[in-house]
Amino acid sequence: MTRNDFIKTAALAGAAGLAMPKFSFGAAKGSDKIKIAIVGCGGRGTGALKNMISADKNIEIVAAGDLYSERIAACAESVKKFAKGAGLNPEEIWKVSPDTSFIGLDAIDKVLQTDADVVALVTPPVFRTSHIEKALNANKHVFAEKPICIDCVQLRKIYDELIPLADKKGLNVLCGTQMRYQTAIKEAVDRVRDGQIGDITSVVCLRYEATYLTGWYEVPDSLEPDDVRYQLLRWLAFTWTSGDQFVEQYIHNLDLALWAIGKLPVEVIGSGGRQTDIPYPKFGDRQSNTHAHFEFDGGISLTAACRQENGTSPFSPLKVYGTKGVLDMTFGRQTITGEKPWKSEMPKKQALVCEHEALFGALRSGGHLNTMKQCADSCFVAIAGREASYAGKRVKTAWFREKSRLSLLPENLSLDAKKPVAPIPNPTNYKLV
């Protein structure tokens, strides 16, 4: 950005009555405190704050929002204990006060009125796109846990509006596909891109887990499965809140596969189902196993499958097959077999910490980091796979990007409302829209 461009941008922001975001088009000095706010203080949100502390000791948490005050209290206790164990003064890290603690669906709006520099968005995924939009409009840098969208309307919002908005404002946006920041994995992908396994022919990407996940919070006996509060407490079990496991968790595996392949698929066909002894509607409406087969230009294919079923064996291989070798890219050590064998070093640092080093590094160097495009690409493919699985159809992936009207976030959502539980999707009851 030239000086004239900067002046024009600043003038436009002033004309709109907005302050320029702190550290936008500039750098935070090493001695500057970076102020963090969080929306979503559950287990992953609390973990993200600990990862941030590990990545940069010179931060402070100044605001918090959640649906429940007890979650903010539990988050505070856990983060303070972690900070103390890291040799820090907990009171210098956790600076959230009663005046900067906010409860309810509108907590995001109140958090964004504080002086936080970065907002961490770690609520159930259905809210992610709208929260990113609000944060960018409030001139905040963003950490957005994956996935950043779970339906096609949200996907287009990310691609067409929010990616360019963050770039225009010079705002940093880090999305939670953290494996991209692990040096051993990056080296493995670089070797594939450099031709060490020859031309890619196919990829097999599985994530089989031995437990059907529903969430980690107690549900009061007074709530029924068709209560919105019930569904948000058991958000992992419902498609509208989580996007299903294919989008919410399996996106990590898909992201690695797509990163290695280096392009997006053109066609998908899928299938899936639900373990018969998982109670419905008590444990939600999503599938417990989802399978999709993707075709790419140039003849590359991706076989993708995930499963969460009780009493089964866990197994999560990711293998990239080439004309001269095979990359086995698991979450541990990466290996290449074939003409040019190679084995990575064991990771020395958690990827969950490495990603925040990238975010804070951009803030402190004056760089610009916006990872929404790569995360949106993985969300796009995950949404296409889920929808093809639900409907049992063979579909051109461009249809989901360009034409689908699918929207999962209810209008005028109320915590005290009823929301009928959708039937478990299968080709006889599920239609693409």
CSV table of C-alpha atoms in Angstrom, one decimal:
chain,number,residue,atom,x,y,z
A,1,MET,CA,0.0,0.0,0.0
A,2,THR,CA,1.4,3.4,-1.0
A,3,ARG,CA,1.3,6.4,1.3
A,4,ASN,CA,-1.5,8.0,-0.8
A,5,ASP,CA,-3.5,4.8,-0.6
A,6,PHE,CA,-3.1,4.8,3.2
A,7,ILE,CA,-4.3,8.4,3.4
A,8,LYS,CA,-7.3,7.7,1.3
A,9,THR,CA,-8.2,4.6,3.4
A,10,ALA,CA,-7.8,6.6,6.6
A,11,ALA,CA,-10.0,9.4,5.2
A,12,LEU,CA,-12.7,7.0,4.3
A,13,ALA,CA,-12.6,5.4,7.7
A,14,GLY,CA,-12.8,8.8,9.3
A,15,ALA,CA,-15.7,9.8,7.1
A,16,ALA,CA,-17.6,6.7,8.2
A,17,GLY,CA,-17.0,7.6,11.8
A,18,LEU,CA,-14.7,4.6,12.4
A,19,ALA,CA,-11.3,4.5,14.0
A,20,MET,CA,-8.6,2.7,12.1
A,21,PRO,CA,-7.8,-0.7,13.6
A,22,LYS,CA,-4.8,-0.8,15.9
A,23,PHE,CA,-1.7,-2.2,14.2
A,24,SER,CA,-3.4,-1.9,10.8
A,25,PHE,CA,-0.7,-1.2,8.2
A,26,GLY,CA,1.8,-0.9,11.1
A,27,ALA,CA,3.6,-3.0,13.6
A,28,ALA,CA,3.2,-3.7,17.3
A,29,LYS,CA,6.5,-3.2,19.1
A,30,GLY,CA,7.8,-6.2,21.1
A,31,SER,CA,7.0,-4.2,24.3
A,32,ASP,CA,3.4,-3.5,23.2
A,33,LYS,CA,0.7,-5.4,25.0
A,34,ILE,CA,-1.7,-7.1,22.5
A,35,LYS,CA,-5.2,-7.0,23.9
A,36,ILE,CA,-7.3,-10.2,23.4
A,37,ALA,CA,-11.0,-10.7,23.6
A,38,ILE,CA,-12.7,-14.0,23.4
A,39,VAL,CA,-16.2,-15.1,22.4
A,40,GLY,CA,-16.9,-18.7,23.3
A,41,CYS,CA,-15.3,-19.7,26.6
A,42,GLY,CA,-15.7,-23.5,26.5
A,43,GLY,CA,-12.9,-26.0,26.2
A,44,ARG,CA,-11.6,-25.0,22.8
A,45,GLY,CA,-11.8,-21.3,23.6
A,46,THR,CA,-10.0,-21.8,26.9
A,47,GLY,CA,-7.4,-23.9,25.1
A,48,ALA,CA,-6.9,-21.2,22.4
A,49,LEU,CA,-6.1,-18.6,25.1
A,50,LYS,CA,-3.5,-20.9,26.6
A,51,ASN,CA,-2.0,-21.4,23.1
A,52,MET,CA,-1.9,-17.7,22.7
A,53,ILE,CA,0.0,-17.3,26.0
A,54,SER,CA,2.5,-19.9,24.9
A,55,ALA,CA,2.9,-18.1,21.6
A,56,ASP,CA,3.4,-14.6,23.0
A,57,LYS,CA,3.8,-13.8,26.7
A,58,ASN,CA,3.1,-10.1,26.1
A,59,ILE,CA,-0.6,-10.3,25.7
A,60,GLU,CA,-3.5,-9.6,28.0
A,61,ILE,CA,-7.1,-10.9,27.9
A,62,VAL,CA,-9.4,-7.9,28.4
A,63,ALA,CA,-13.0,-9.1,27.5
A,64,ALA,CA,-15.0,-12.3,27.3
A,65,GLY,CA,-18.4,-13.4,26.1
A,66,ASP,CA,-20.4,-16.6,26.3
A,67,LEU,CA,-23.9,-17.8,26.7
A,68,TYR,CA,-23.2,-18.7,30.4
A,69,SER,CA,-21.4,-16.8,33.1
A,70,GLU,CA,-20.1,-20.0,34.7
A,71,ARG,CA,-18.1,-20.8,31.5
A,72,ILE,CA,-16.4,-17.4,31.7
A,73,ALA,CA,-15.5,-18.1,35.4
A,74,ALA,CA,-14.2,-21.6,34.5
A,75,CYS,CA,-12.2,-20.1,31.7
A,76,ALA,CA,-10.7,-17.5,34.0
A,77,GLU,CA,-9.6,-20.0,36.6
A,78,SER,CA,-8.0,-22.3,34.0
A,79,VAL,CA,-6.2,-19.6,32.1
A,80,LYS,CA,-4.9,-18.0,35.4
A,81,LYS,CA,-3.6,-21.4,36.5
A,82,PHE,CA,-1.9,-22.0,33.2
A,83,ALA,CA,-0.3,-18.5,33.2
A,84,LYS,CA,1.0,-19.1,36.7
A,85,GLY,CA,2.5,-22.4,35.6
A,86,ALA,CA,4.2,-20.6,32.8
A,87,GLY,CA,5.9,-18.2,35.2
A,88,LEU,CA,3.6,-15.3,34.5
A,89,ASN,CA,1.5,-13.1,36.8
A,90,PRO,CA,-2.0,-14.3,36.3
A,91,GLU,CA,-3.5,-11.0,37.1
A,92,GLU,CA,-1.4,-9.4,34.4
A,93,ILE,CA,-2.7,-11.9,31.8
A,94,TRP,CA,-6.4,-12.1,32.8
A,95,LYS,CA,-7.8,-8.6,32.9
A,96,VAL,CA,-11.4,-9.4,32.2
A,97,SER,CA,-13.6,-7.4,34.7
A,98,PRO,CA,-17.4,-7.6,35.4
A,99,ASP,CA,-17.7,-4.6,33.0
A,100,THR,CA,-16.1,-6.6,30.2
A,101,SER,CA,-17.8,-9.9,30.7
A,102,PHE,CA,-20.9,-10.4,28.5
A,103,ILE,CA,-23.6,-13.1,28.4
A,104,GLY,CA,-26.0,-14.0,25.7
A,105,LEU,CA,-26.3,-14.3,21.9
A,106,ASP,CA,-25.4,-10.6,21.7
A,107,ALA,CA,-22.2,-11.0,23.7
A,108,ILE,CA,-20.2,-10.6,20.5
A,109,ASP,CA,-21.6,-7.1,19.9
A,110,LYS,CA,-20.6,-6.0,23.4
A,111,VAL,CA,-17.2,-7.6,23.3
A,112,LEU,CA,-16.5,-5.7,20.0
A,113,GLN,CA,-17.1,-2.4,21.8
A,114,THR,CA,-14.1,-2.9,24.1
A,115,ASP,CA,-10.5,-1.9,23.3
A,116,ALA,CA,-9.4,-5.4,22.3
A,117,ASP,CA,-7.0,-5.6,19.4
A,118,VAL,CA,-7.7,-9.2,18.5
A,119,VAL,CA,-11.0,-11.1,19.0
A,120,ALA,CA,-10.9,-14.9,19.3
A,121,LEU,CA,-14.1,-16.5,17.8
A,122,VAL,CA,-14.7,-19.9,19.3
A,123,THR,CA,-18.4,-20.4,19.5
A,124,PRO,CA,-20.4,-23.2,17.8
A,125,PRO,CA,-19.5,-23.0,14.1
A,126,VAL,CA,-22.9,-21.8,12.9
A,127,PHE,CA,-22.1,-18.3,14.2
A,128,ARG,CA,-18.6,-18.1,12.8
A,129,THR,CA,-19.3,-16.3,9.5
A,130,SER,CA,-21.6,-13.6,11.1
A,131,HIS,CA,-19.1,-13.1,14.0
A,132,ILE,CA,-16.2,-12.6,11.5
A,133,GLU,CA,-18.2,-10.1,9.7
A,134,LYS,CA,-19.0,-8.1,12.8
A,135,ALA,CA,-15.4,-8.3,14.0
A,136,LEU,CA,-14.0,-6.9,10.7
A,137,ASN,CA,-16.6,-4.2,10.7
A,138,ALA,CA,-15.5,-3.3,14.2
A,139,ASN,CA,-11.9,-3.1,13.0
A,140,LYS,CA,-10.6,-6.0,15.0
A,141,HIS,CA,-8.0,-8.5,14.1
A,142,VAL,CA,-9.4,-12.0,14.2
A,143,PHE,CA,-8.6,-15.6,15.3
A,144,ALA,CA,-11.4,-17.7,13.9
A,145,GLU,CA,-11.5,-21.3,14.9
A,146,LYS,CA,-12.4,-23.7,12.0
A,147,PRO,CA,-14.7,-24.1,10.3
A,148,ILE,CA,-15.4,-20.5,9.2
A,149,CYS,CA,-18.6,-21.4,7.4
A,150,ILE,CA,-20.9,-24.4,7.4
A,151,ASP,CA,-23.4,-23.7,4.5
A,152,CYS,CA,-23.3,-22.3,1.0
A,153,VAL,CA,-24.8,-18.9,1.8
A,154,GLN,CA,-22.1,-18.4,4.4
A,155,LEU,CA,-19.4,-19.7,2.0
A,156,ARG,CA,-20.3,-17.0,-0.5
A,157,LYS,CA,-20.2,-14.4,2.2
A,158,ILE,CA,-16.7,-15.4,3.1
A,159,TYR,CA,-15.4,-15.5,-0.5
A,160,ASP,CA,-17.2,-12.5,-2.0
A,161,GLU,CA,-17.3,-10.1,1.0
A,162,LEU,CA,-15.2,-10.9,4.0
A,163,ILE,CA,-11.9,-11.9,2.4
A,164,PRO,CA,-11.7,-8.6,0.4
A,165,LEU,CA,-12.9,-6.6,3.4
A,166,ALA,CA,-10.0,-7.9,5.7
A,167,ASP,CA,-7.5,-7.2,2.9
A,168,LYS,CA,-8.9,-3.7,2.3
A,169,LYS,CA,-8.7,-2.8,6.0
A,170,GLY,CA,-5.3,-4.4,6.5
A,171,LEU,CA,-6.8,-6.7,9.2
A,172,ASN,CA,-5.1,-10.0,10.1
A,173,VAL,CA,-7.3,-13.0,10.1
A,174,LEU,CA,-6.0,-16.4,11.3
A,175,CYS,CA,-8.2,-19.4,10.8
A,176,GLY,CA,-7.8,-22.5,12.9
A,177,THR,CA,-6.4,-25.0,10.3
A,178,GLN,CA,-3.3,-25.2,12.5
A,179,MET,CA,-1.5,-28.0,10.7
A,180,ARG,CA,-0.4,-25.6,8.1
A,181,TYR,CA,1.9,-24.0,10.6
A,182,GLN,CA,3.7,-27.2,11.7
A,183,THR,CA,7.2,-27.1,10.1
A,184,ALA,CA,7.4,-30.9,9.6
A,185,ILE,CA,4.1,-30.9,7.7
A,186,LYS,CA,5.0,-27.9,5.7
A,187,GLU,CA,8.2,-29.6,4.6
A,188,ALA,CA,6.3,-32.7,3.6
A,189,VAL,CA,4.0,-30.6,1.4
A,190,ASP,CA,6.9,-28.7,-0.1
A,191,ARG,CA,8.6,-31.9,-1.1
A,192,VAL,CA,5.4,-33.1,-2.8
A,193,ARG,CA,5.1,-29.8,-4.6
A,194,ASP,CA,8.8,-30.1,-5.7
A,195,GLY,CA,8.0,-33.5,-7.3
A,196,GLN,CA,9.6,-35.9,-4.8
A,197,ILE,CA,6.8,-38.4,-5.3
A,198,GLY,CA,6.2,-37.5,-9.0
A,199,ASP,CA,2.8,-36.6,-10.3
A,200,ILE,CA,0.0,-37.1,-7.7
A,201,THR,CA,-2.5,-39.8,-8.8
A,202,SER,CA,-4.7,-40.2,-5.8
A,203,VAL,CA,-5.2,-39.3,-2.1
A,204,VAL,CA,-6.8,-41.4,0.6
A,205,CYS,CA,-7.8,-39.5,3.7
A,206,LEU,CA,-9.6,-41.2,6.6
A,207,ARG,CA,-10.6,-40.0,10.1
A,208,TYR,CA,-12.2,-42.9,12.0
A,209,GLU,CA,-12.9,-42.2,15.7
A,210,ALA,CA,-14.1,-44.5,18.4
A,211,THR,CA,-16.6,-42.2,20.0
A,212,TYR,CA,-19.7,-40.3,18.8
A,213,LEU,CA,-19.2,-36.8,20.0
A,214,THR,CA,-22.2,-34.6,21.2
A,215,GLY,CA,-20.5,-32.0,23.4
A,216,TRP,CA,-19.1,-31.7,26.9
A,217,TYR,CA,-21.7,-29.8,28.8
A,218,GLU,CA,-24.5,-31.1,31.1
A,219,VAL,CA,-27.9,-30.6,29.8
A,220,PRO,CA,-30.5,-29.8,32.4
A,221,ASP,CA,-33.4,-32.2,32.8
A,222,SER,CA,-35.8,-29.3,32.1
A,223,LEU,CA,-34.6,-29.1,28.5
A,224,GLU,CA,-35.9,-31.2,25.6
A,225,PRO,CA,-34.1,-32.0,22.3
A,226,ASP,CA,-36.2,-29.4,20.4
A,227,ASP,CA,-35.1,-26.6,22.7
A,228,VAL,CA,-32.6,-24.2,21.2
A,229,ARG,CA,-30.6,-24.2,24.5
A,230,TYR,CA,-30.5,-28.0,24.4
A,231,GLN,CA,-29.1,-28.0,20.8
A,232,LEU,CA,-26.5,-25.4,21.6
A,233,LEU,CA,-25.3,-27.3,24.6
A,234,ARG,CA,-25.1,-30.5,22.5
A,235,TRP,CA,-23.9,-28.5,19.5
A,236,LEU,CA,-21.6,-31.2,18.1
A,237,ALA,CA,-24.6,-33.5,17.6
A,238,PHE,CA,-26.7,-31.2,15.4
A,239,THR,CA,-26.0,-30.3,11.8
A,240,TRP,CA,-27.3,-26.8,12.0
A,241,THR,CA,-25.0,-25.9,14.9
A,242,SER,CA,-21.8,-27.8,13.9
A,243,GLY,CA,-22.0,-28.5,10.2
A,244,ASP,CA,-21.7,-32.2,11.0
A,245,GLN,CA,-18.4,-33.9,11.7
A,246,PHE,CA,-17.4,-33.8,8.0
A,247,VAL,CA,-17.2,-30.0,8.2
A,248,GLU,CA,-16.5,-29.4,11.9
A,249,GLN,CA,-13.7,-31.8,12.6
A,250,TYR,CA,-12.8,-33.6,9.4
A,251,ILE,CA,-11.9,-30.3,7.8
A,252,HIS,CA,-8.4,-30.6,9.3
A,253,ASN,CA,-7.8,-33.8,7.3
A,254,LEU,CA,-9.4,-32.4,4.2
A,255,ASP,CA,-7.3,-29.2,4.5
A,256,LEU,CA,-4.1,-31.3,4.6
A,257,ALA,CA,-5.2,-33.3,1.5
A,258,LEU,CA,-6.2,-30.2,-0.5
A,259,TRP,CA,-3.0,-28.4,0.5
A,260,ALA,CA,-0.9,-31.3,-0.9
A,261,ILE,CA,-3.0,-31.6,-4.1
A,262,GLY,CA,-2.9,-27.9,-4.7
A,263,LYS,CA,-6.3,-27.4,-6.3
A,264,LEU,CA,-10.0,-27.9,-5.8
A,265,PRO,CA,-12.1,-30.9,-7.0
A,266,VAL,CA,-14.7,-30.5,-9.8
A,267,GLU,CA,-17.1,-33.4,-8.8
A,268,VAL,CA,-18.2,-35.3,-5.8
A,269,ILE,CA,-20.4,-38.3,-4.9
A,270,GLY,CA,-21.1,-39.4,-1.4
A,271,SER,CA,-22.9,-41.7,1.0
A,272,GLY,CA,-23.3,-42.0,4.8
A,273,GLY,CA,-25.4,-43.1,7.7
A,274,ARG,CA,-25.9,-43.3,11.4
A,275,GLN,CA,-25.1,-46.1,13.9
A,276,THR,CA,-28.4,-47.5,14.8
A,277,ASP,CA,-28.0,-47.5,18.6
A,278,ILE,CA,-27.2,-43.8,18.8
A,279,PRO,CA,-30.4,-42.4,20.4
A,280,TYR,CA,-32.4,-39.9,18.3
A,281,PRO,CA,-33.3,-37.1,18.9
A,282,LYS,CA,-31.4,-37.1,22.2
A,283,PHE,CA,-28.0,-37.2,20.5
A,284,GLY,CA,-28.8,-35.0,17.6
A,285,ASP,CA,-29.7,-35.4,13.9
A,286,ARG,CA,-26.3,-35.8,12.2
A,287,GLN,CA,-24.7,-38.8,10.5
A,288,SER,CA,-22.1,-40.8,12.4
A,289,ASN,CA,-20.3,-41.8,9.2
A,290,THR,CA,-19.8,-39.8,6.0
A,291,HIS,CA,-18.0,-40.8,2.8
A,292,ALA,CA,-17.2,-38.8,-0.3
A,293,HIS,CA,-15.2,-39.4,-3.4
A,294,PHE,CA,-13.9,-36.3,-5.2
A,295,GLU,CA,-12.6,-36.0,-8.7
A,296,PHE,CA,-10.1,-33.3,-9.9
A,297,ASP,CA,-9.0,-32.1,-13.3
A,298,GLY,CA,-6.0,-34.1,-14.5
A,299,GLY,CA,-7.4,-37.4,-13.2
A,300,ILE,CA,-6.5,-37.0,-9.5
A,301,SER,CA,-9.0,-38.6,-7.1
A,302,LEU,CA,-9.6,-38.0,-3.3
A,303,THR,CA,-11.2,-40.7,-1.2
A,304,ALA,CA,-12.5,-39.0,1.9
A,305,ALA,CA,-14.2,-40.6,4.9
A,306,CYS,CA,-14.9,-39.9,8.5
A,307,ARG,CA,-16.6,-41.8,11.2
A,308,GLN,CA,-17.5,-41.4,14.9
A,309,GLU,CA,-19.1,-44.6,16.2
A,310,ASN,CA,-18.9,-46.1,19.6
A,311,GLY,CA,-17.0,-49.4,20.0
A,312,THR,CA,-15.1,-49.1,16.7
A,313,SER,CA,-11.3,-48.9,16.1
A,314,PRO,CA,-9.7,-45.5,15.6
A,315,PHE,CA,-7.7,-45.1,12.4
A,316,SER,CA,-6.6,-41.8,10.7
A,317,PRO,CA,-4.2,-42.3,7.8
A,318,LEU,CA,-3.6,-39.7,5.1
A,319,LYS,CA,-1.7,-41.0,2.1
A,320,VAL,CA,-0.8,-39.1,-1.1
A,321,TYR,CA,0.1,-41.5,-3.9
A,322,GLY,CA,2.4,-40.3,-6.7
A,323,THR,CA,4.0,-41.9,-9.8
A,324,LYS,CA,7.4,-42.0,-7.9
A,325,GLY,CA,6.4,-42.5,-4.3
A,326,VAL,CA,3.9,-42.2,-1.5
A,327,LEU,CA,3.7,-39.5,1.2
A,328,ASP,CA,2.2,-40.8,4.5
A,329,MET,CA,1.1,-37.5,6.2
A,330,THR,CA,-0.3,-38.3,9.6
A,331,PHE,CA,-0.5,-35.9,12.5
A,332,GLY,CA,2.8,-37.2,13.8
A,333,ARG,CA,5.9,-38.0,11.7
A,334,GLN,CA,5.6,-37.7,7.9
A,335,THR,CA,7.3,-40.2,5.6
A,336,ILE,CA,7.9,-40.6,1.9
A,337,THR,CA,8.6,-44.1,0.4
A,338,GLY,CA,9.6,-44.7,-3.2
A,339,GLU,CA,12.5,-43.5,-5.3
A,340,LYS,CA,13.5,-40.8,-2.8
A,341,PRO,CA,12.7,-41.9,0.7
A,342,TRP,CA,12.4,-39.3,3.5
A,343,LYS,CA,11.3,-39.0,7.1
A,344,SER,CA,10.5,-35.8,8.9
A,345,GLU,CA,11.7,-34.8,12.4
A,346,MET,CA,9.2,-35.2,15.2
A,347,PRO,CA,7.4,-31.9,15.8
A,348,LYS,CA,9.0,-29.9,18.5
A,349,LYS,CA,6.1,-27.5,19.1
A,350,GLN,CA,2.3,-27.9,19.0
A,351,ALA,CA,0.7,-26.7,15.8
A,352,LEU,CA,-1.9,-25.0,18.0
A,353,VAL,CA,0.9,-22.7,19.3
A,354,CYS,CA,2.6,-22.3,15.9
A,355,GLU,CA,-0.5,-20.8,14.4
A,356,HIS,CA,-0.7,-18.0,17.0
A,357,GLU,CA,3.0,-17.3,16.6
A,358,ALA,CA,2.1,-16.6,13.0
A,359,LEU,CA,-0.7,-14.2,14.0
A,360,PHE,CA,1.2,-12.3,16.6
A,361,GLY,CA,4.3,-12.3,14.3
A,362,ALA,CA,2.2,-10.5,11.7
A,363,LEU,CA,1.0,-8.0,14.2
A,364,ARG,CA,4.5,-7.3,15.6
A,365,SER,CA,6.2,-7.1,12.2
A,366,GLY,CA,3.5,-5.0,10.4
A,367,GLY,CA,2.8,-7.9,8.0
A,368,HIS,CA,-0.6,-8.9,6.7
A,369,LEU,CA,-2.0,-12.4,7.4
A,370,ASN,CA,-5.3,-13.4,6.0
A,371,THR,CA,-5.9,-17.1,5.8
A,372,MET,CA,-9.6,-17.1,5.1
A,373,LYS,CA,-9.2,-18.1,1.4
A,374,GLN,CA,-7.4,-21.4,2.2
A,375,CYS,CA,-9.8,-22.2,5.0
A,376,ALA,CA,-12.9,-21.3,2.9
A,377,ASP,CA,-11.6,-23.6,0.2
A,378,SER,CA,-11.5,-26.5,2.7
A,379,CYS,CA,-14.9,-25.5,4.0
A,380,PHE,CA,-16.2,-25.5,0.5
A,381,VAL,CA,-15.0,-29.0,-0.2
A,382,ALA,CA,-16.3,-30.2,3.2
A,383,ILE,CA,-19.7,-28.7,2.6
A,384,ALA,CA,-19.9,-30.3,-0.8
A,385,GLY,CA,-18.9,-33.7,0.6
A,386,ARG,CA,-21.5,-33.5,3.4
A,387,GLU,CA,-24.3,-32.5,1.1
A,388,ALA,CA,-23.5,-35.2,-1.5
A,389,SER,CA,-23.4,-37.7,1.3
A,390,TYR,CA,-26.7,-36.6,2.8
A,391,ALA,CA,-28.4,-36.6,-0.6
A,392,GLY,CA,-26.6,-39.6,-2.1
A,393,LYS,CA,-25.9,-37.6,-5.2
A,394,ARG,CA,-23.2,-37.1,-7.8
A,395,VAL,CA,-22.7,-33.3,-8.1
A,396,LYS,CA,-20.4,-30.8,-9.8
A,397,THR,CA,-18.8,-28.9,-6.9
A,398,ALA,CA,-19.2,-25.6,-8.6
A,399,TRP,CA,-23.0,-25.9,-8.0
A,400,PHE,CA,-22.4,-25.5,-4.2
A,401,ARG,CA,-20.2,-22.4,-4.7
A,402,GLU,CA,-22.5,-20.7,-7.3
A,403,LYS,CA,-26.1,-21.9,-7.0
A,404,SER,CA,-27.0,-23.6,-3.7
A,405,ARG,CA,-29.3,-21.7,-1.4
A,406,LEU,CA,-28.5,-23.7,1.7
A,407,SER,CA,-28.5,-21.7,4.9
A,408,LEU,CA,-28.4,-23.3,8.3
A,409,LEU,CA,-28.5,-20.2,10.7
A,410,PRO,CA,-32.1,-19.6,11.7
A,411,GLU,CA,-33.4,-16.0,11.4
A,412,ASN,CA,-34.2,-14.2,14.6
A,413,LEU,CA,-32.7,-17.0,16.8
A,414,SER,CA,-33.8,-17.0,20.4
A,415,LEU,CA,-32.3,-19.1,23.2
A,416,ASP,CA,-35.8,-19.8,24.6
A,417,ALA,CA,-37.3,-20.9,21.3
A,418,LYS,CA,-38.2,-24.3,20.1
A,419,LYS,CA,-36.5,-25.8,17.0
A,420,PRO,CA,-37.8,-29.1,15.7
A,421,VAL,CA,-35.1,-31.7,15.3
A,422,ALA,CA,-34.5,-32.5,11.7
A,423,PRO,CA,-34.7,-36.2,10.6
A,424,ILE,CA,-31.4,-38.0,10.2
A,425,PRO,CA,-30.4,-37.3,6.6
A,426,ASN,CA,-30.6,-39.9,3.9
A,427,PRO,CA,-31.3,-39.9,0.2
A,428,THR,CA,-35.0,-40.5,0.7
A,429,ASN,CA,-35.6,-37.5,2.9
A,430,TYR,CA,-32.8,-35.0,2.0
A,431,LYS,CA,-32.9,-32.7,-1.0
A,432,LEU,CA,-30.2,-30.4,-2.2
A,433,VAL,CA,-31.3,-26.8,-2.3
